[in-house]
Each structure stands twice: as structure tokens, then as C-alpha cells.
């Protein structure tokens, strides 16, 4: 009888023990979920990101913008950001291929350096956020009417548009007796067409109305078109045009022997073939774009309402070597471009 009672007591104790273990496991599971939630929150604050960069072509201005972008975002995110950097070698079709690859890889953000990469990225996705830089006019590039400062779609960025009215004033200041002014640019770049139109309007305010466009389709006919422009014009304006910037030496080899000065749209171009420019800092432009990328990636900023930003300052600069060779005296207020 005693053995039977003892067996019942032991069985009851074991049952209670099992219940206690079960209760302990339930509590443990609940704690694990809470810990997991906390870990998930911490992981969210330390997420890593992949950013695809498509640069149209290699030249100093675009290179500086890409470097500024990478430096900015790296300073903010450290090793939590990885860049997939691609160069399209000046080919629009390659821009499209690169953009589609970024979409297939599901990158977190696309940085489009220049107009053709921006247009390719816009055609490739309406979901992945896109930030442009070195883009002159977003309304023209994206065919947006009633421009308000923001695109209203998954695109924003920074513009390299220097004040064209001030560039026209510079041309008039340095060459007040110019007869015909030529505007030389690539017809395949919409933003160059925009700048040409705006420059023509701006020059008219100074009484300069004899203005003619000289356009080339690609690098193959730059020399011949430039030769015609140099033969007909007293001074030439070259806007922020990527094809021209990549072939500045070709342009200089025509215009310098002909004694025809060039007002350039940006510093890199001026360094290659211009006598003066009203320049922006492309590194700073890219740096500002990196800050915008951080706001989108980390702080959840709504890119559809983010206004396009512009260069914080412009500087009057001159090419001392070319000015000396052409016998041009530069007034005070200009800085010599570092060689």
C-alpha cells in the first residue's frame, strides 16, 4: 500500500515538473521574441545599402561629382554602403544597359551622373529612388511641364546649371566688341540645347543678337563643326556639354590656332579649351547629392517631393595659359584655374 501511495506521489511530482518545464519554455519563447524584436530594430538602424552609380563618361567634372557623392555617403554610412560604379563611356545605349542591371540587382538607390544616365534610369524603374547630379535642367531631361522644383516621381538630385545670365555678362565684359557669337554643343544632349536657348536670350539683353548655333552629333564631327564655327565667329560659347568636355583638346586644337576665344560652361572644359568660365564645384555638387541619398535611404525622405538643389556658389575663373597665348587681359575679380 505504501509503495502504491509513493508511486502516486512520484507520478504527481513528475507531472508538476513537466508543467513547470512547459511553462518555463513558454516564458523563454516569449523572451526570445522580445529579444528578436529588439535585435530587428537595432539591425534596422544599422542596415547596409547598395548604391548603383552610372556615370556617362570619364572627364574631370563628372569624376569630381562621383567622388563627392561617394565621399559624402561614406562619411555618413561608413562601411554600411557599397557602391556598384559603372561608366557608360559616353554611350546612351550603355547607360540603359547599366540602369537595367541595377534594377535587376534591386539596388537601394541609383545615382545618375549626367543627363543620359538619368533618362536611362527613369526609363528603367519608377520604384527605386534615383538621384541625378551634373544634370543641367531636370524639366527638360524628364520632359516635365509646369516645373515646380520637384519632379513628383522617384527622382530628384542636383543641377550643374550656372547662372546663364551671368555667363552672358562675362562674355560681354571680356569681348564687348564681338560681332558674331557661336554656341557650340552636342545636339544629342537636351540640356545643352536648353543652355544654348537661354544663352541666346541672355546675350540679347546686352545687345548681342548675331548668335549662331553650331551642333555636332557626336565626337566624330566635332573637329569639322568647330572649324566652321572658328572661321565664322569672334568668340564661341560652349555650355556644360559632356561630349564637348570629353573632347576639349580637339576643340582647343582648332580654336587656339585660329585665335578664337571660348567662354566655357564649367571649369574642366575651360581648363581644356576655354579662356574663362563662371564655374561651379562639381565635387561639392556630388557631395550635396550624397547628403540627399542619406535622407532617402536612412531617414525615409519622400524623393517625389524633394526639390532639386543647385550649386551653392559660382566663381569667375580664367585659363591663364590660353589667355596669355591669345593676348587677352582678364580684369580683376577672376581666379586663375589651378594647373
Tab-separated table of C-alpha atoms in Angstrom:
chain	number	residue	atom	x	y	z
A	1	UNK	CA	0.000	0.000	0.000
A	2	UNK	CA	2.819	2.328	0.949
A	3	UNK	CA	4.534	1.522	-2.349
A	4	UNK	CA	1.353	2.351	-4.233
A	5	UNK	CA	0.955	5.689	-2.428
A	6	UNK	CA	4.618	6.518	-3.090
A	7	UNK	CA	4.156	5.765	-6.789
A	8	UNK	CA	1.192	8.125	-6.953
A	9	UNK	CA	3.171	10.881	-5.212
A	10	UNK	CA	6.135	10.441	-7.571
A	11	UNK	CA	3.858	10.474	-10.607
A	12	UNK	CA	2.194	13.650	-9.421
A	13	UNK	CA	5.556	15.286	-8.792
A	14	UNK	CA	6.744	14.362	-12.285
A	15	UNK	CA	3.572	15.786	-13.807
A	16	UNK	CA	4.034	19.027	-11.913
A	17	UNK	CA	7.639	19.134	-13.044
A	18	UNK	CA	6.641	18.718	-16.676
A	19	UNK	CA	4.084	21.506	-16.363
A	20	UNK	CA	6.697	23.744	-14.800
A	21	UNK	CA	9.102	22.971	-17.648
A	22	UNK	CA	6.405	23.687	-20.177
A	23	UNK	CA	5.656	26.972	-18.502
A	24	UNK	CA	9.369	27.797	-18.478
A	25	UNK	CA	9.664	27.063	-22.176
A	26	UNK	CA	6.702	29.307	-22.921
A	27	UNK	CA	8.278	32.138	-20.977
A	28	UNK	CA	11.589	31.517	-22.709
A	29	UNK	CA	9.913	31.627	-26.120
A	30	UNK	CA	8.209	34.875	-25.234
A	31	UNK	CA	11.519	36.423	-24.135
A	32	UNK	CA	13.182	35.299	-27.348
A	33	UNK	CA	10.510	37.063	-29.417
A	34	UNK	CA	11.017	40.246	-27.476
A	35	UNK	CA	14.762	39.980	-27.884
A	36	UNK	CA	14.330	39.264	-31.584
A	37	UNK	CA	12.180	42.352	-31.985
A	38	UNK	CA	14.824	44.444	-30.273
A	39	UNK	CA	17.539	42.912	-32.439
A	40	UNK	CA	15.449	43.589	-35.536
A	41	UNK	CA	15.095	47.222	-34.513
A	42	UNK	CA	18.826	47.510	-33.945
A	43	UNK	CA	19.502	45.883	-37.318
A	44	UNK	CA	17.203	48.404	-38.936
A	45	UNK	CA	19.295	51.251	-37.570
A	46	UNK	CA	22.391	49.559	-38.947
A	47	UNK	CA	21.102	48.485	-42.349
A	48	UNK	CA	23.545	48.259	-45.215
A	49	UNK	CA	22.816	49.673	-48.659
A	50	UNK	CA	23.880	49.066	-52.233
A	51	UNK	CA	24.008	52.135	-54.449
A	52	UNK	CA	24.402	51.870	-58.206
A	53	UNK	CA	26.328	54.696	-59.874
A	54	UNK	CA	26.056	55.268	-63.614
A	55	UNK	CA	28.431	57.939	-64.929
A	56	UNK	CA	28.079	58.930	-68.560
A	57	UNK	CA	31.741	59.380	-69.411
A	58	UNK	CA	35.070	59.953	-67.722
A	59	UNK	CA	36.104	63.584	-67.518
A	60	UNK	CA	37.153	65.837	-64.602
A	61	UNK	CA	33.763	67.406	-63.829
A	62	UNK	CA	31.811	64.148	-63.693
A	63	UNK	CA	34.673	62.367	-61.927
A	64	UNK	CA	34.636	65.052	-59.237
A	65	UNK	CA	30.852	64.760	-58.798
A	66	UNK	CA	31.070	60.982	-58.370
A	67	UNK	CA	33.894	61.337	-55.848
A	68	UNK	CA	31.983	63.948	-53.869
A	69	UNK	CA	28.909	61.699	-53.787
A	70	UNK	CA	30.850	58.669	-52.590
A	71	UNK	CA	32.819	60.648	-50.008
A	72	UNK	CA	29.652	62.194	-48.605
A	73	UNK	CA	27.697	58.960	-48.296
A	74	UNK	CA	30.699	57.061	-46.950
A	75	UNK	CA	31.196	59.676	-44.243
A	76	UNK	CA	27.566	59.254	-43.238
A	77	UNK	CA	27.254	55.467	-43.533
A	78	UNK	CA	30.801	54.114	-43.262
A	79	UNK	CA	31.060	50.509	-44.388
A	80	UNK	CA	27.274	50.184	-44.456
A	81	UNK	CA	27.218	51.399	-48.058
A	82	UNK	CA	28.525	49.534	-51.100
A	83	UNK	CA	28.873	51.207	-54.484
A	84	UNK	CA	28.408	49.493	-57.830
A	85	UNK	CA	30.120	52.096	-60.013
A	86	UNK	CA	29.744	51.853	-63.792
A	87	UNK	CA	30.909	54.128	-66.624
A	88	UNK	CA	28.978	54.205	-69.893
A	89	UNK	CA	31.918	55.568	-71.940
A	90	UNK	CA	29.665	58.232	-73.458
A	91	UNK	CA	27.132	55.794	-74.919
A	92	UNK	CA	23.419	56.245	-74.177
A	93	UNK	CA	22.614	52.617	-75.001
A	94	UNK	CA	25.188	51.513	-72.434
A	95	UNK	CA	23.513	53.792	-69.880
A	96	UNK	CA	20.269	51.860	-70.451
A	97	UNK	CA	22.047	48.516	-70.033
A	98	UNK	CA	23.652	49.653	-66.781
A	99	UNK	CA	20.361	51.023	-65.411
A	100	UNK	CA	18.557	47.763	-66.197
A	101	UNK	CA	21.320	45.821	-64.457
A	102	UNK	CA	20.871	47.962	-61.354
A	103	UNK	CA	17.139	47.270	-61.385
A	104	UNK	CA	17.707	43.524	-61.831
A	105	UNK	CA	20.112	43.616	-58.869
A	106	UNK	CA	17.498	45.514	-56.842
A	107	UNK	CA	19.908	48.193	-55.654
A	108	UNK	CA	18.643	50.513	-52.931
A	109	UNK	CA	19.293	53.707	-54.875
A	110	UNK	CA	20.633	54.780	-58.276
A	111	UNK	CA	22.905	57.796	-58.679
A	112	UNK	CA	22.822	59.021	-62.282
A	113	UNK	CA	25.759	61.262	-63.151
A	114	UNK	CA	24.697	63.350	-66.191
A	115	UNK	CA	21.532	63.580	-68.245
A	116	UNK	CA	21.712	60.373	-70.312
A	117	UNK	CA	22.141	58.148	-67.222
A	118	UNK	CA	19.243	59.989	-65.550
A	119	UNK	CA	16.975	59.367	-68.528
A	120	UNK	CA	18.041	55.709	-68.704
A	121	UNK	CA	17.375	55.180	-65.000
A	122	UNK	CA	13.983	56.896	-65.277
A	123	UNK	CA	13.043	54.545	-68.118
A	124	UNK	CA	14.250	51.505	-66.177
A	125	UNK	CA	12.349	51.977	-62.901
A	126	UNK	CA	9.640	54.023	-61.240
A	127	UNK	CA	10.198	52.342	-57.873
A	128	UNK	CA	13.896	52.557	-56.974
A	129	UNK	CA	14.840	56.099	-55.880
A	130	UNK	CA	17.036	57.925	-58.404
A	131	UNK	CA	19.260	60.904	-57.654
A	132	UNK	CA	20.855	62.783	-60.504
A	133	UNK	CA	23.873	65.031	-60.471
A	134	UNK	CA	25.617	67.079	-63.181
A	135	UNK	CA	22.179	67.443	-64.785
A	136	UNK	CA	21.513	70.955	-66.041
A	137	UNK	CA	17.718	71.075	-66.297
A	138	UNK	CA	15.505	68.292	-64.925
A	139	UNK	CA	12.365	69.608	-66.560
A	140	UNK	CA	13.994	69.329	-69.984
A	141	UNK	CA	15.661	65.997	-69.281
A	142	UNK	CA	12.458	64.388	-67.985
A	143	UNK	CA	10.010	66.316	-70.188
A	144	UNK	CA	8.145	67.811	-67.238
A	145	UNK	CA	5.733	70.671	-67.860
A	146	UNK	CA	4.910	73.289	-65.236
A	147	UNK	CA	8.164	72.750	-63.358
A	148	UNK	CA	7.811	73.434	-59.625
A	149	UNK	CA	11.237	72.386	-58.311
A	150	UNK	CA	10.378	68.741	-57.576
A	151	UNK	CA	9.744	66.034	-60.155
A	152	UNK	CA	6.746	64.370	-58.481
A	153	UNK	CA	8.221	60.944	-59.293
A	154	UNK	CA	11.020	58.768	-57.894
A	155	UNK	CA	13.691	61.240	-58.989
A	156	UNK	CA	15.488	64.235	-57.524
A	157	UNK	CA	19.094	65.394	-57.346
A	158	UNK	CA	21.378	68.323	-58.014
A	159	UNK	CA	21.777	70.613	-61.024
A	160	UNK	CA	25.000	71.954	-62.514
A	161	UNK	CA	23.268	74.932	-64.096
A	162	UNK	CA	25.364	78.029	-63.534
A	163	UNK	CA	23.532	81.369	-63.869
A	164	UNK	CA	23.422	81.781	-67.643
A	165	UNK	CA	22.673	85.487	-67.394
A	166	UNK	CA	25.963	85.908	-65.535
A	167	UNK	CA	27.791	83.857	-68.160
A	168	UNK	CA	26.379	86.152	-70.845
A	169	UNK	CA	27.530	89.146	-68.809
A	170	UNK	CA	31.003	87.607	-68.613
A	171	UNK	CA	31.164	87.169	-72.384
A	172	UNK	CA	30.074	90.778	-72.878
A	173	UNK	CA	32.567	92.008	-70.282
A	174	UNK	CA	35.540	90.265	-71.893
A	175	UNK	CA	34.518	90.700	-75.549
A	176	UNK	CA	32.269	93.782	-75.812
A	177	UNK	CA	33.015	94.306	-79.499
A	178	UNK	CA	32.305	90.722	-80.584
A	179	UNK	CA	30.471	90.585	-83.904
A	180	UNK	CA	29.188	87.034	-84.245
A	181	UNK	CA	28.981	84.699	-81.258
A	182	UNK	CA	28.867	80.955	-81.828
A	183	UNK	CA	27.363	78.403	-79.467
A	184	UNK	CA	29.000	75.014	-79.880
A	185	UNK	CA	27.406	71.874	-78.413
A	186	UNK	CA	26.283	68.289	-78.960
A	187	UNK	CA	22.777	68.044	-80.431
A	188	UNK	CA	22.247	64.713	-78.640
A	189	UNK	CA	22.349	66.409	-75.225
A	190	UNK	CA	18.981	68.043	-74.394
A	191	UNK	CA	20.432	70.118	-71.580
A	192	UNK	CA	22.967	71.659	-73.946
A	193	UNK	CA	20.128	72.675	-76.248
A	194	UNK	CA	18.399	74.274	-73.265
A	195	UNK	CA	21.529	76.214	-72.301
A	196	UNK	CA	22.009	77.400	-75.868
A	197	UNK	CA	18.479	78.747	-75.992
A	198	UNK	CA	18.844	80.506	-72.636
A	199	UNK	CA	22.242	81.951	-73.573
A	200	UNK	CA	20.840	83.361	-76.811
A	201	UNK	CA	18.122	85.132	-74.812
A	202	UNK	CA	20.597	86.369	-72.207
A	203	UNK	CA	23.020	87.748	-74.813
A	204	UNK	CA	20.228	89.742	-76.415
A	205	UNK	CA	19.885	91.779	-73.222
A	206	UNK	CA	23.409	93.064	-73.900
A	207	UNK	CA	22.575	93.890	-77.492
A	208	UNK	CA	24.342	90.799	-78.830
A	209	UNK	CA	21.931	89.401	-81.387
A	210	UNK	CA	24.217	87.917	-84.000
A	211	UNK	CA	24.320	84.472	-82.390
A	212	UNK	CA	24.545	81.170	-84.259
A	213	UNK	CA	24.384	77.566	-83.081
A	214	UNK	CA	26.984	75.033	-84.246
A	215	UNK	CA	25.990	71.493	-83.329
A	216	UNK	CA	27.734	68.152	-83.685
A	217	UNK	CA	26.004	64.788	-83.392
A	218	UNK	CA	28.887	63.006	-81.652
A	219	UNK	CA	32.653	63.134	-81.238
A	220	UNK	CA	33.249	62.163	-84.871
A	221	UNK	CA	32.288	65.548	-86.281
A	222	UNK	CA	33.492	67.859	-83.522
A	223	UNK	CA	36.612	68.952	-85.406
A	224	UNK	CA	34.790	69.824	-88.629
A	225	UNK	CA	31.949	71.688	-86.888
A	226	UNK	CA	34.400	73.568	-84.649
A	227	UNK	CA	36.455	74.545	-87.700
A	228	UNK	CA	33.374	76.120	-89.284
A	229	UNK	CA	32.487	77.933	-86.050
A	230	UNK	CA	36.029	79.266	-85.636
A	231	UNK	CA	36.038	80.583	-89.208
A	232	UNK	CA	32.757	82.476	-88.752
A	233	UNK	CA	32.794	83.702	-85.144
A	234	UNK	CA	34.668	86.209	-82.983
A	235	UNK	CA	34.004	84.282	-79.783
A	236	UNK	CA	32.432	80.900	-79.002
A	237	UNK	CA	30.381	79.765	-76.013
A	238	UNK	CA	30.475	76.070	-75.065
A	239	UNK	CA	27.913	75.100	-72.373
A	240	UNK	CA	28.227	72.291	-69.836
A	241	UNK	CA	28.241	69.634	-72.533
A	242	UNK	CA	29.672	66.197	-71.725
A	243	UNK	CA	30.703	65.347	-75.277
A	244	UNK	CA	32.478	68.681	-75.652
A	245	UNK	CA	34.177	68.276	-72.280
A	246	UNK	CA	35.468	64.857	-73.287
A	247	UNK	CA	36.892	66.384	-76.481
A	248	UNK	CA	38.130	69.716	-75.160
A	249	UNK	CA	41.598	69.116	-76.619
A	250	UNK	CA	40.099	68.639	-80.094
A	251	UNK	CA	38.207	71.925	-79.771
A	252	UNK	CA	41.277	73.731	-78.487
A	253	UNK	CA	43.421	72.418	-81.323
A	254	UNK	CA	41.076	74.196	-83.742
A	255	UNK	CA	40.193	77.410	-81.908
A	256	UNK	CA	43.508	78.346	-80.345
A	257	UNK	CA	45.490	78.466	-83.644
A	258	UNK	CA	42.558	80.364	-85.202
A	259	UNK	CA	42.753	82.943	-82.398
A	260	UNK	CA	39.104	82.441	-81.392
A	261	UNK	CA	38.454	82.566	-77.618
A	262	UNK	CA	35.954	80.302	-75.866
A	263	UNK	CA	33.777	81.046	-72.859
A	264	UNK	CA	33.183	77.680	-71.199
A	265	UNK	CA	30.303	76.413	-69.112
A	266	UNK	CA	32.442	74.814	-66.404
A	267	UNK	CA	35.989	74.603	-65.072
A	268	UNK	CA	37.083	71.285	-66.594
A	269	UNK	CA	36.024	72.406	-70.049
A	270	UNK	CA	37.683	75.802	-69.556
A	271	UNK	CA	40.886	74.121	-68.498
A	272	UNK	CA	40.927	72.238	-71.785
A	273	UNK	CA	39.862	74.887	-74.295
A	274	UNK	CA	38.365	77.992	-72.686
A	275	UNK	CA	39.685	81.377	-71.640
A	276	UNK	CA	37.141	81.993	-68.881
A	277	UNK	CA	34.194	80.413	-67.102
A	278	UNK	CA	31.642	81.019	-64.410
A	279	UNK	CA	32.267	77.747	-62.662
A	280	UNK	CA	30.660	75.592	-60.033
A	281	UNK	CA	32.426	72.999	-57.887
A	282	UNK	CA	31.366	69.555	-59.103
A	283	UNK	CA	32.804	67.852	-56.030
A	284	UNK	CA	30.533	69.982	-53.833
A	285	UNK	CA	27.624	69.175	-56.133
A	286	UNK	CA	28.207	65.437	-55.759
A	287	UNK	CA	28.699	65.862	-52.016
A	288	UNK	CA	25.293	67.520	-51.697
A	289	UNK	CA	23.772	64.638	-53.678
A	290	UNK	CA	25.257	62.194	-51.174
A	291	UNK	CA	23.516	64.024	-48.342
A	292	UNK	CA	20.243	63.728	-50.231
A	293	UNK	CA	20.850	59.987	-50.665
A	294	UNK	CA	21.280	59.611	-46.895
A	295	UNK	CA	17.972	61.362	-46.282
A	296	UNK	CA	16.218	58.994	-48.685
A	297	UNK	CA	17.898	55.767	-47.573
A	298	UNK	CA	18.079	56.258	-43.820
A	299	UNK	CA	15.527	58.899	-42.870
A	300	UNK	CA	12.865	57.873	-45.361
A	301	UNK	CA	12.602	61.247	-47.107
A	302	UNK	CA	9.973	61.332	-49.850
A	303	UNK	CA	12.030	61.732	-53.005
A	304	UNK	CA	8.958	62.705	-55.034
A	305	UNK	CA	8.716	65.980	-53.104
A	306	UNK	CA	12.447	66.719	-52.724
A	307	UNK	CA	13.360	69.891	-54.602
A	308	UNK	CA	16.293	69.703	-56.987
A	309	UNK	CA	19.262	71.509	-55.438
A	310	UNK	CA	21.721	73.866	-57.125
A	311	UNK	CA	25.389	74.696	-56.628
A	312	UNK	CA	25.803	76.884	-53.535
A	313	UNK	CA	28.265	79.240	-55.230
A	314	UNK	CA	29.835	80.123	-58.577
A	315	UNK	CA	33.303	81.500	-59.244
A	316	UNK	CA	34.736	83.616	-62.061
A	317	UNK	CA	37.776	81.748	-63.334
A	318	UNK	CA	40.217	82.080	-66.221
A	319	UNK	CA	42.731	79.908	-68.039
A	320	UNK	CA	45.983	81.849	-67.643
A	321	UNK	CA	47.856	79.877	-70.311
A	322	UNK	CA	45.278	80.366	-73.064
A	323	UNK	CA	44.664	83.994	-72.137
A	324	UNK	CA	48.377	84.697	-72.472
A	325	UNK	CA	48.601	82.883	-75.805
A	326	UNK	CA	45.607	84.792	-77.183
A	327	UNK	CA	46.666	88.122	-75.673
A	328	UNK	CA	43.544	88.505	-73.538
A	329	UNK	CA	43.685	90.748	-70.476
A	330	UNK	CA	41.490	89.493	-67.648
A	331	UNK	CA	40.045	92.145	-65.305
A	332	UNK	CA	40.131	91.863	-61.542
A	333	UNK	CA	37.664	89.575	-59.810
A	334	UNK	CA	38.709	86.404	-61.654
A	335	UNK	CA	40.650	83.468	-60.209
A	336	UNK	CA	43.250	81.584	-62.233
A	337	UNK	CA	42.400	77.897	-62.705
A	338	UNK	CA	44.974	75.744	-60.965
A	339	UNK	CA	47.087	73.783	-63.413
